[in-house]
Coordinates of C-alpha atoms in Angstrom, one line a residue:
Chain A
M201 CA -29.8 92.8 161.8
G202 CA -32.7 93.0 163.7
A203 CA -34.3 90.3 166.7
V204 CA -37.5 88.5 166.2
L205 CA -40.1 88.8 169.5
M206 CA -42.3 86.3 169.2
V207 CA -46.0 86.9 171.0
Q208 CA -48.6 83.6 171.0
G209 CA -51.8 82.9 173.4
T210 CA -52.9 79.8 174.9
A211 CA -56.6 80.9 172.4
A212 CA -57.4 83.7 169.7
G213 CA -58.5 86.6 171.9
A214 CA -56.0 86.4 174.5
G215 CA -54.3 89.4 173.9
T216 CA -51.5 89.4 171.9
S217 CA -52.4 92.4 169.2
I218 CA -52.8 94.7 172.2
I219 CA -50.1 93.1 174.1
C220 CA -47.2 93.6 171.2
A221 CA -48.3 97.2 171.1
A222 CA -47.2 97.1 174.4
L223 CA -44.0 96.2 173.5
C224 CA -44.2 98.3 170.6
R225 CA -44.0 101.4 172.6
R226 CA -42.0 100.2 175.2
F227 CA -39.0 99.3 173.2
L228 CA -39.8 102.5 170.9
Q229 CA -39.4 104.7 174.7
A230 CA -36.4 102.4 176.0
G231 CA -34.5 104.2 172.0
Y232 CA -34.6 101.1 170.2
S233 CA -36.6 100.9 166.0
V234 CA -39.7 98.7 166.2
A235 CA -41.6 97.6 163.8
P236 CA -44.2 95.1 164.5
F237 CA -45.3 92.0 161.9
G238 CA -48.4 90.0 161.7
A239 CA -47.7 86.4 161.0
Q240 CA -51.8 86.4 162.0
M241 CA -53.3 85.7 158.6
L242 CA -57.1 86.0 159.3
G243 CA -58.3 89.3 159.8
K244 CA -61.5 91.1 160.5
N245 CA -61.3 95.0 161.5
I246 CA -59.3 95.5 157.9
M247 CA -58.4 99.7 157.5
A248 CA -57.4 101.4 154.5
Q249 CA -54.2 102.7 154.4
E250 CA -52.1 104.5 151.6
S251 CA -49.9 101.5 151.7
G252 CA -53.0 99.3 150.9
L253 CA -55.7 97.4 153.5
I254 CA -54.1 96.7 156.7
S255 CA -55.7 95.5 160.0
R256 CA -56.9 97.3 162.5
E257 CA -54.5 95.1 165.0
Q258 CA -51.5 95.8 163.1
F259 CA -52.5 99.5 162.5
L260 CA -52.6 100.5 166.3
Q261 CA -49.0 97.9 167.1
A262 CA -47.7 100.7 164.0
E263 CA -49.0 103.2 165.5
A264 CA -47.8 102.4 168.8
A265 CA -44.2 101.7 167.2
G266 CA -44.1 105.6 166.2
I267 CA -44.1 103.9 162.3
K268 CA -46.1 103.8 159.5
P269 CA -48.5 101.6 158.3
D270 CA -46.1 100.0 155.5
S271 CA -47.9 96.4 154.1
N272 CA -44.7 94.5 155.0
L273 CA -46.0 95.0 158.9
Q274 CA -48.8 92.1 157.3
P275 CA -48.2 91.4 153.8
V276 CA -51.0 88.1 153.9
F277 CA -54.1 88.0 154.9
L278 CA -57.2 86.5 154.9
L279 CA -61.2 87.9 155.2
K280 CA -64.1 85.7 154.6
N281 CA -66.0 85.7 152.5
H282 CA -69.1 83.3 152.7
N283 CA -68.0 79.8 152.3
E284 CA -65.1 81.2 150.9
Y285 CA -61.5 83.4 151.4
D286 CA -60.6 86.5 149.8
L287 CA -56.4 86.4 149.5
Y288 CA -54.7 89.8 149.7
I289 CA -51.2 89.9 149.7
H290 CA -49.7 93.1 150.0
G291 CA -52.6 94.9 150.6
E292 CA -54.2 93.9 147.4
K293 CA -57.0 91.1 146.8
I294 CA -55.3 88.6 144.5
D295 CA -58.2 85.9 144.7
T296 CA -61.3 84.2 146.4
L297 CA -60.7 80.5 147.4
T298 CA -61.8 77.7 149.9
R299 CA -59.2 76.8 152.9
Q300 CA -58.2 73.8 150.7
E301 CA -57.4 75.5 147.5
L302 CA -55.5 78.2 149.6
Q303 CA -52.8 75.5 150.4
K304 CA -52.7 73.8 147.5
K305 CA -52.6 77.2 144.9
Y306 CA -50.1 79.5 147.2
R307 CA -49.0 77.9 149.8
Q308 CA -45.3 78.8 148.3
K309 CA -46.6 81.6 147.6
I310 CA -47.9 83.1 150.7
L311 CA -44.2 81.4 152.3
T312 CA -42.2 83.1 150.1
V313 CA -43.8 86.4 150.7
A314 CA -43.9 86.0 154.4
R315 CA -40.5 85.8 154.2
E316 CA -39.2 88.3 152.6
A317 CA -41.7 90.8 154.2
L318 CA -39.7 89.8 157.5
E319 CA -36.4 89.6 156.3
A320 CA -37.4 93.7 154.8
L321 CA -38.6 94.8 158.7
C322 CA -35.9 93.2 160.2
S323 CA -32.9 94.7 157.7
T324 CA -34.4 97.9 159.2
Y325 CA -36.2 97.8 162.4
D326 CA -33.8 96.9 165.6
L327 CA -36.9 94.7 166.6
V328 CA -39.4 93.1 165.4
V329 CA -42.3 92.2 167.4
V330 CA -44.3 88.9 165.9
D331 CA -48.0 89.4 167.4
G332 CA -49.0 84.6 166.8
G333 CA -52.0 84.9 167.8
G334 CA -53.5 82.1 169.1
N335 CA -53.0 79.1 170.2
P336 CA -49.3 77.5 169.0
G337 CA -50.9 74.0 169.2
E338 CA -53.1 75.0 166.6
N339 CA -52.3 75.3 163.0
N340 CA -54.9 78.3 161.4
F341 CA -54.4 78.6 157.8
L342 CA -50.7 78.6 157.0
Q343 CA -50.1 80.7 160.4
Q344 CA -48.4 78.5 162.1
E345 CA -45.8 77.3 159.4
I346 CA -44.8 80.8 159.0
I347 CA -44.2 81.6 162.3
T348 CA -43.0 77.6 162.5
L349 CA -40.0 77.5 159.5
D350 CA -38.8 81.4 160.2
I351 CA -39.4 83.1 162.9
K352 CA -38.7 79.8 164.9
E353 CA -36.6 78.2 163.5
K354 CA -34.7 80.7 161.3
Y355 CA -34.3 83.4 163.6
K356 CA -34.8 81.8 167.0
A357 CA -37.2 84.1 168.4
P358 CA -37.8 83.6 171.7
L359 CA -41.7 83.1 171.9
L360 CA -43.7 85.0 175.0
V361 CA -47.2 82.7 175.4
V362 CA -50.0 84.7 176.6
A363 CA -52.8 83.7 178.6
D364 CA -56.1 85.1 179.5
I365 CA -57.5 84.4 182.7
E366 CA -60.5 86.7 182.4
W367 CA -62.8 83.7 182.5
G368 CA -60.9 81.4 184.4
G369 CA -59.2 78.5 183.5
M370 CA -56.1 80.0 182.8
F371 CA -53.7 77.6 185.0
A372 CA -55.2 74.8 183.1
S373 CA -54.8 76.2 179.3
V374 CA -51.3 77.3 179.7
A375 CA -50.8 73.5 181.0
G376 CA -52.3 72.3 178.4
T377 CA -50.2 74.6 176.0
F378 CA -47.3 73.2 177.2
A379 CA -47.9 69.4 177.1
L380 CA -48.9 70.0 173.2
L381 CA -45.8 71.6 172.5
S382 CA -42.0 70.0 171.0
A383 CA -39.6 70.4 173.0
A384 CA -37.7 72.5 171.0
E385 CA -40.6 74.9 171.1
K386 CA -41.0 74.4 174.1
A387 CA -37.3 75.6 174.8
Q388 CA -38.2 79.1 172.8
V389 CA -40.3 79.9 175.8
V390 CA -38.8 82.9 178.0
G391 CA -42.0 83.1 179.5
I392 CA -45.7 83.5 180.4
I393 CA -47.9 87.2 180.7
V394 CA -51.2 86.4 182.5
N395 CA -53.9 89.5 181.0
R396 CA -56.7 90.8 182.0
F397 CA -56.8 89.7 185.4
R398 CA -59.1 91.3 188.0
G399 CA -59.3 89.8 191.1
L400 CA -56.9 89.7 194.0
R401 CA -53.1 89.0 193.4
E402 CA -52.6 87.7 196.3
S403 CA -55.3 84.7 195.7
L404 CA -53.4 83.9 192.4
Q405 CA -49.6 84.3 193.2
P406 CA -49.5 80.9 195.2
G407 CA -51.7 79.6 191.9
L408 CA -48.9 80.8 189.8
V409 CA -45.8 80.0 191.4
M410 CA -47.1 76.0 191.4
L411 CA -47.7 76.5 186.9
E412 CA -43.8 77.7 187.4
D413 CA -43.3 74.8 188.9
L414 CA -45.2 72.5 186.4
V415 CA -44.2 74.1 182.9
Q416 CA -40.7 74.9 184.0
K417 CA -41.1 78.2 182.8
P418 CA -41.6 82.3 184.5
V419 CA -44.5 83.5 185.1
L420 CA -42.9 87.1 183.7
G421 CA -45.9 89.6 184.9
V422 CA -49.4 89.4 185.0
L423 CA -52.2 91.9 183.6
G424 CA -55.0 93.9 184.7
Y425 CA -57.9 94.5 182.9
Y426 CA -57.9 97.9 181.5
P427 CA -61.7 99.2 179.7
Q428 CA -60.3 101.7 178.2
L429 CA -58.7 100.2 175.7
P430 CA -60.0 101.3 172.3
V431 CA -62.0 98.0 171.1
V432 CA -60.5 97.5 167.1
T433 CA -64.0 96.8 166.1
A434 CA -65.9 99.9 167.2
P435 CA -66.5 102.1 163.8
D436 CA -64.8 105.0 165.9
F437 CA -61.5 103.1 167.0
A438 CA -60.8 105.6 169.3
D439 CA -59.1 108.8 168.8
G440 CA -56.1 109.4 168.1
K441 CA -55.3 111.1 171.1
E442 CA -57.1 108.7 172.9
R443 CA -54.8 105.9 171.2
E444 CA -52.0 107.8 172.3
V445 CA -52.9 108.0 175.8
F446 CA -53.7 103.9 175.7
Y447 CA -50.6 103.4 174.1
L448 CA -48.6 105.2 177.0
L449 CA -50.9 103.3 179.4
L450 CA -49.5 99.8 178.0
S451 CA -46.2 100.6 178.2
S452 CA -46.3 101.7 181.6
A453 CA -47.9 98.8 182.8
L454 CA -45.6 96.9 181.3
Q455 CA -42.7 98.1 182.7
E456 CA -44.1 98.3 186.4
D457 CA -45.6 94.6 185.9
V458 CA -43.8 92.0 183.7
D459 CA -40.3 91.1 183.6
L460 CA -38.9 91.7 180.2
S461 CA -35.0 91.6 181.4
F462 CA -34.7 88.8 178.4
T463 CA -35.0 91.3 176.2
R464 CA -31.2 92.9 177.2
H465 CA -29.8 89.6 175.7
L466 CA -31.8 89.7 173.0
L467 CA -31.3 93.8 172.0
A468 CA -27.6 93.2 173.1
Chain B
M1369 CA -96.1 59.2 184.9
E1370 CA -95.1 56.5 187.7
A1371 CA -93.2 56.9 190.8
P1372 CA -89.7 55.4 190.7
P1373 CA -89.7 52.5 193.2
A1374 CA -88.8 53.9 196.7
G1375 CA -84.9 53.7 198.2
K1376 CA -83.6 53.7 194.2
Q1377 CA -80.6 56.1 194.0
S1378 CA -81.6 59.1 191.2
A1379 CA -78.8 58.8 188.4
V1380 CA -76.4 61.6 187.8
I1381 CA -74.1 63.5 185.4
M1382 CA -71.9 66.6 185.6
I1383 CA -71.0 68.7 183.9
Q1384 CA -68.6 70.9 184.3
G1385 CA -66.2 73.3 181.6
T1386 CA -62.8 74.7 180.9
A1387 CA -63.3 78.2 181.8
S1388 CA -66.7 79.7 182.1
H1389 CA -68.9 81.1 179.0
V1390 CA -68.2 77.5 177.4
G1391 CA -71.6 76.7 177.4
K1392 CA -71.9 73.7 180.4
S1393 CA -75.7 75.4 181.3
M1394 CA -76.5 75.4 177.5
I1395 CA -76.1 71.9 177.6
A1396 CA -77.2 71.4 180.9
T1397 CA -80.2 72.9 180.0
A1398 CA -80.5 70.2 177.2
L1399 CA -80.0 67.8 178.9
C1400 CA -82.9 68.3 180.9
R1401 CA -85.1 68.8 178.3
L1402 CA -83.5 65.5 176.9
F1403 CA -83.8 63.5 179.4
A1404 CA -87.4 64.5 180.5
R1405 CA -88.2 63.1 177.0
H1406 CA -86.7 60.3 176.9
G1407 CA -89.1 59.8 180.2
Y1408 CA -87.1 60.4 183.0
R1409 CA -88.3 63.1 185.6
T1410 CA -85.1 65.3 186.0
A1411 CA -84.3 68.0 187.3
P1412 CA -81.0 70.1 187.5
F1413 CA -78.4 71.1 190.2
K1414 CA -76.1 73.9 190.7
S1415 CA -74.4 74.1 193.9
W1416 CA -72.7 77.1 193.7
N1417 CA -73.5 80.1 191.7
M1418 CA -71.7 83.8 191.3
S1419 CA -74.2 85.6 189.2
V1420 CA -76.1 89.3 189.1
N1421 CA -79.1 87.4 187.6
S1422 CA -81.5 85.4 189.3
Y1423 CA -84.4 83.8 189.2
T1424 CA -87.6 83.9 191.5
T1425 CA -89.1 80.1 192.9
D1426 CA -91.3 80.2 195.7
G1427 CA -88.8 79.2 198.3
G1428 CA -87.1 82.3 197.0
E1429 CA -84.1 83.2 194.4
I1430 CA -82.0 81.0 192.3
G1431 CA -79.8 81.5 189.4
V1432 CA -81.5 82.1 186.1
G1433 CA -79.5 79.3 184.3
Q1434 CA -81.3 76.3 186.9
G1435 CA -85.6 78.0 186.7
Q1436 CA -84.3 77.3 183.1
Q1437 CA -83.3 73.8 183.3
A1438 CA -85.8 73.1 185.6
E1439 CA -88.3 75.1 182.8
A1440 CA -86.2 72.6 180.6
A1441 CA -87.2 69.4 182.6
G1442 CA -90.7 70.6 182.7
I1443 CA -90.6 71.2 186.5
K1444 CA -91.7 73.6 188.6
A1445 CA -88.1 75.0 189.6
T1446 CA -86.9 74.8 193.9
V1447 CA -84.4 76.4 195.9
A1448 CA -82.7 72.6 196.4
M1449 CA -81.9 73.2 192.5
N1450 CA -79.3 75.8 193.6
P1451 CA -78.7 76.5 197.2
L1452 CA -75.9 78.9 196.8
L1453 CA -76.3 82.6 195.4
I1454 CA -73.1 84.8 195.5
K1455 CA -75.3 87.6 194.0
P1456 CA -73.1 91.0 194.1
S1457 CA -75.9 93.4 195.4
A1458 CA -73.3 96.9 195.4
P1459 CA -70.3 98.0 193.8
G1460 CA -67.5 95.8 196.6
Q1461 CA -70.4 94.1 197.9
V1462 CA -72.2 90.4 197.8
Q1463 CA -74.8 88.7 199.4
V1464 CA -74.9 85.1 200.1
I1465 CA -78.0 83.6 199.5
V1466 CA -78.4 80.2 200.7
R1467 CA -81.4 78.3 199.6
G1468 CA -83.4 81.3 198.0
Q1469 CA -83.5 83.6 201.5
V1470 CA -80.2 85.8 202.1
H1471 CA -78.1 84.4 204.6
K1472 CA -75.9 87.8 204.8
T1473 CA -74.4 91.1 202.6
I1474 CA -70.7 91.0 202.8
D1475 CA -68.0 93.0 201.4
S1476 CA -66.8 91.0 198.1
G1477 CA -63.7 91.1 199.6
A1478 CA -64.3 89.3 203.0
Y1479 CA -66.3 86.8 201.1
R1480 CA -63.4 85.3 199.2
K1481 CA -61.5 84.7 203.0
E1482 CA -64.7 83.7 204.7
K1483 CA -64.1 80.0 205.4
L1484 CA -67.9 78.7 204.7
H1485 CA -66.5 75.6 203.2
D1486 CA -67.8 73.0 205.8
F1487 CA -71.5 75.1 205.9
Y1488 CA -71.6 74.8 202.4
L1489 CA -70.8 71.0 201.8
Q1490 CA -73.7 70.0 204.1
I1491 CA -75.9 72.3 202.7
I1492 CA -75.0 71.6 199.4
E1493 CA -75.3 67.8 200.8
E1494 CA -78.8 68.0 202.2
S1495 CA -80.1 70.1 198.7
L1496 CA -78.8 67.5 196.6
A1497 CA -80.3 64.5 198.9
E1498 CA -83.6 66.0 198.1
L1499 CA -83.3 66.2 194.4
R1500 CA -82.8 62.7 195.0
R1501 CA -85.3 61.5 196.7
E1502 CA -87.6 63.1 193.9
Y1503 CA -85.8 62.9 190.2
E1504 CA -85.2 59.8 188.6
I1505 CA -82.5 62.0 186.7
I1506 CA -80.3 65.1 188.0
V1507 CA -78.3 67.0 185.6
I1508 CA -75.3 68.8 187.7
E1509 CA -73.5 72.1 186.3
G1510 CA -70.4 73.1 188.0
A1511 CA -68.8 76.5 188.0
G1512 CA -66.1 78.2 186.3
S1513 CA -63.0 75.7 185.7
P1514 CA -62.2 72.8 188.4
A1515 CA -58.6 73.5 187.7
E1516 CA -57.7 77.2 189.2
I1517 CA -55.1 75.5 191.4
N1518 CA -54.9 78.6 193.1
L1519 CA -58.8 78.0 194.6
R1520 CA -59.2 74.2 195.0
E1521 CA -59.5 74.0 198.7
Q1522 CA -62.5 77.3 198.1
D1523 CA -64.2 75.7 194.8
V1524 CA -66.9 73.4 196.5
A1525 CA -69.0 73.9 192.6
N1526 CA -66.9 71.2 191.6
M1527 CA -65.2 68.1 191.9
K1528 CA -66.3 69.2 195.5
T1529 CA -69.6 68.7 194.1
A1530 CA -69.2 65.4 191.8
H1531 CA -67.4 63.7 194.8
L1532 CA -70.5 64.7 196.8
A1533 CA -72.8 63.3 194.1
G1534 CA -70.5 60.1 193.1
A1535 CA -71.2 62.2 189.4
P1536 CA -69.3 61.0 186.5
V1537 CA -67.7 64.8 184.8
L1538 CA -68.3 65.6 181.4
L1539 CA -65.9 68.5 180.3
V1540 CA -67.1 71.1 178.2
G1541 CA -64.1 73.3 175.8
D1542 CA -65.3 75.8 173.4
L1543 CA -63.7 75.5 169.8
S1544 CA -65.1 79.0 168.9
R1545 CA -61.8 80.7 169.7
G1546 CA -58.8 78.0 169.3
G1547 CA -56.9 76.7 172.3
A1548 CA -59.6 74.3 173.3
L1549 CA -57.8 71.2 173.2
A1550 CA -54.9 73.0 175.5
A1551 CA -57.6 73.6 177.7
A1552 CA -59.1 70.8 178.0
L1553 CA -56.2 68.6 178.4
G1554 CA -54.8 71.0 180.5
T1555 CA -57.8 70.5 182.4
Y1556 CA -57.4 67.3 182.5
L1557 CA -53.6 67.4 183.4
L1558 CA -54.3 69.6 186.4
L1559 CA -56.1 67.7 188.2
P1560 CA -55.5 65.1 190.9
P1561 CA -56.1 61.4 190.4
E1562 CA -59.1 61.4 192.9
D1563 CA -60.8 64.2 190.7
R1564 CA -59.5 62.1 187.6
A1565 CA -61.2 59.4 187.8
L1566 CA -64.6 60.8 188.1
L1567 CA -64.3 62.7 184.4
G1568 CA -66.1 60.4 182.0
G1569 CA -64.9 62.2 178.4
F1570 CA -65.0 65.8 176.8
I1571 CA -68.0 67.8 174.5
F1572 CA -66.8 70.2 172.8
N1573 CA -68.9 73.0 172.2
K1574 CA -69.2 75.9 169.2
F1575 CA -68.4 73.3 166.6
D1576 CA -67.9 75.0 163.4
G1577 CA -67.9 71.8 161.4
D1578 CA -64.0 71.4 161.1
S1579 CA -64.8 67.5 160.8
K1580 CA -60.8 66.9 160.7
K1581 CA -59.5 69.1 163.7
L1582 CA -61.9 67.2 166.2
E1583 CA -60.6 64.4 164.9
T1584 CA -57.1 65.6 165.5
F1585 CA -58.5 66.8 169.4
T1586 CA -59.7 62.9 169.4
Q1587 CA -57.2 61.6 169.0
I1588 CA -54.6 63.4 170.9
L1589 CA -57.3 63.5 173.7
S1590 CA -58.0 59.5 173.6
K1591 CA -54.0 59.3 173.8
K1592 CA -52.7 61.4 175.8
T1593 CA -56.1 61.0 178.4
K1594 CA -57.6 57.6 178.0
L1595 CA -61.0 59.5 177.7
P1596 CA -63.7 59.8 174.6
V1597 CA -64.5 62.7 173.5
L1598 CA -68.8 62.6 173.3
G1599 CA -69.3 64.7 170.6
A1600 CA -69.4 68.3 169.6
V1601 CA -72.0 70.3 170.0
P1602 CA -72.4 72.8 166.8
Y1603 CA -72.7 76.7 167.9
V1604 CA -76.1 77.2 168.3
K1605 CA -77.5 81.0 168.0
N1606 CA -79.6 83.4 169.8
L1607 CA -81.2 81.3 172.0
G1608 CA -83.3 84.2 173.6
L1609 CA -82.4 82.9 176.8
A1610 CA -80.8 85.2 179.9
E1611 CA -77.3 84.8 180.1
E1612 CA -76.3 84.0 183.1
D1613 CA -73.8 86.9 183.9
G1614 CA -76.1 89.6 182.1
A1615 CA -77.6 92.9 183.1
T1616 CA -80.5 92.5 182.8
D1617 CA -83.2 91.0 184.7
R1618 CA -85.2 88.5 183.0
T1619 CA -89.3 90.0 184.3
S1620 CA -90.8 88.0 181.7
Q1621 CA -90.5 84.8 183.3
H1622 CA -93.9 84.4 183.8
S1623 CA -95.4 85.4 180.4
E1624 CA -97.1 83.3 178.6
T1625 CA -95.6 84.7 175.3
A1626 CA -92.0 84.3 176.6
K1627 CA -92.6 80.4 178.3
S1628 CA -94.0 79.2 174.6
E1629 CA -90.8 80.5 172.6
S1630 CA -88.8 79.3 175.7
N1631 CA -90.4 75.8 175.4
R1632 CA -89.7 76.0 171.3
Q1633 CA -85.7 76.9 172.0
Y1634 CA -85.4 73.9 175.0
N1635 CA -87.0 71.7 172.3
R1636 CA -84.4 73.3 169.5
L1637 CA -81.4 72.8 172.6
A1638 CA -82.3 69.2 173.4
D1639 CA -82.3 68.4 169.2
V1640 CA -79.4 69.5 168.6
V1641 CA -77.4 67.3 171.7
E1642 CA -79.7 64.5 171.0
V1643 CA -78.0 64.3 167.6
A1644 CA -74.7 65.7 168.5
L1645 CA -73.5 63.9 171.5
N1646 CA -72.6 60.1 171.4
L1647 CA -76.0 59.0 173.5
P1648 CA -75.8 55.1 174.0
L1649 CA -71.8 56.4 175.8
L1650 CA -74.0 59.4 177.8
Y1651 CA -76.7 56.9 179.1
D1652 CA -74.0 54.0 179.9
L1653 CA -71.6 56.3 182.4
M1654 CA -75.1 57.1 184.3
G1655 CA -75.6 53.7 184.4
L1656 CA -79.1 53.7 183.0
A1657 CA -79.3 50.9 179.3
G1658 CA -81.0 54.4 177.5
P1659 CA -83.6 56.5 176.8
R1660 CA -87.3 54.7 178.1
K1661 CA -89.4 56.0 175.4
E1662 CA -88.3 57.3 171.6
S1663 CA -87.7 61.1 172.2
N1664 CA -90.7 63.1 171.3

């Protein structure tokens, strides 16, 4: 049975997709078989693959993990369709409905599909890296339920919290996120990764020490700002060779700047 | 319009944010127009600004935001409205602009280490006093987040300005990216008691109409901070107003078409905010009874 590692942001757009891709490549390089899993449900940038539709974020993570895109990687997603949502299960459109109808009609189905897909990945790979998207304190559709039910409770997945510092307010977003987590959720957090930092490290450092004191969790690393990242919304989405360079860059950034020693116990 | 009685201190309100780009400028702009429409002589103030763009006044350069807010308030912008402007001038260099004029050009690394604190606070205090002699309401805008615990000493733009002005502070959070509740609560939690005491409430911006979520946020914040949510401002699209941190110059500042278009936008903003916010509470925080006249 493979291990599960969970990544959630303090907000949407904090950079969980990219950090999951980096983790996939890092562990691939370390000799493990790795798969990404998208618990994130609301999709924006969808692309067609042999296995059906997949979000660009999961495509990128699969490529970084060196595996073929597979509908198990993101078994359920929603695309906004005017005031309603198109529901896709395993890459096929099932229905178009409102958020409330979705909860009523498909809650059980979605949870079952997500659970089975995750199980399938766990039985195949050494490690499954879960992209949990935005803030764990906010329930977006059924995403948080999937995460809480299975990933946190069943798999006891350690949780990495990603905090974006680009526009400031990072300390507050982390402090607030921790204040809103239950004791059980907090116990699963292994640490914090600060993302998109472009200032002077020595001026940030005292703040990180204060933050660690405050939330009683370590800041595992600070990642810089990478303007060369492929933009998932861009029509060309970079080319394959550029993406490959980018995975290597991300992986080495993780290796240099983030303390991942907690995974030793996870992968033992 | 009649001048206020001599010696009467003007009312103040300060808008701070949980991060940059949450919409502080927009809300301050809307309030400038709204209070002006309500019959108050209103002026904007932002003590310290870091921006590539600037707005030209008779006395020199100030931040674009305060230039626009002065337009929204229907007054002429002056250098007192943004007395400190830090303007990146070349890669690795910044101009320190004090009351409209370039004070010096220095290396941006050196800027971060400079101990200009007391000098800055003095400039801020003088400029604020100048505005308070002339206007009835001062709408003050903060910069970035007030809870950058590594920069607390250097940050003159937020709580230090609020204390100087004795201003009640409204904290703006951005609902569009998620994590807004965590950001609002976390900002409160990281402030020392003397700063928390200045907080008057929260405003959520870029509201998508999910009233259930808003209600939950309001309840949790009320329970954990005892502070009210003054309202949720819907996402106002394509304002046509220049971005503070944008890369383009606002050269059309004085053209007549641009002026009338801006004027329409200011009214639209004020309309939105007038409906979205709890105005009795807002006036109460400022120590005023309410609008002097109906919004027109």
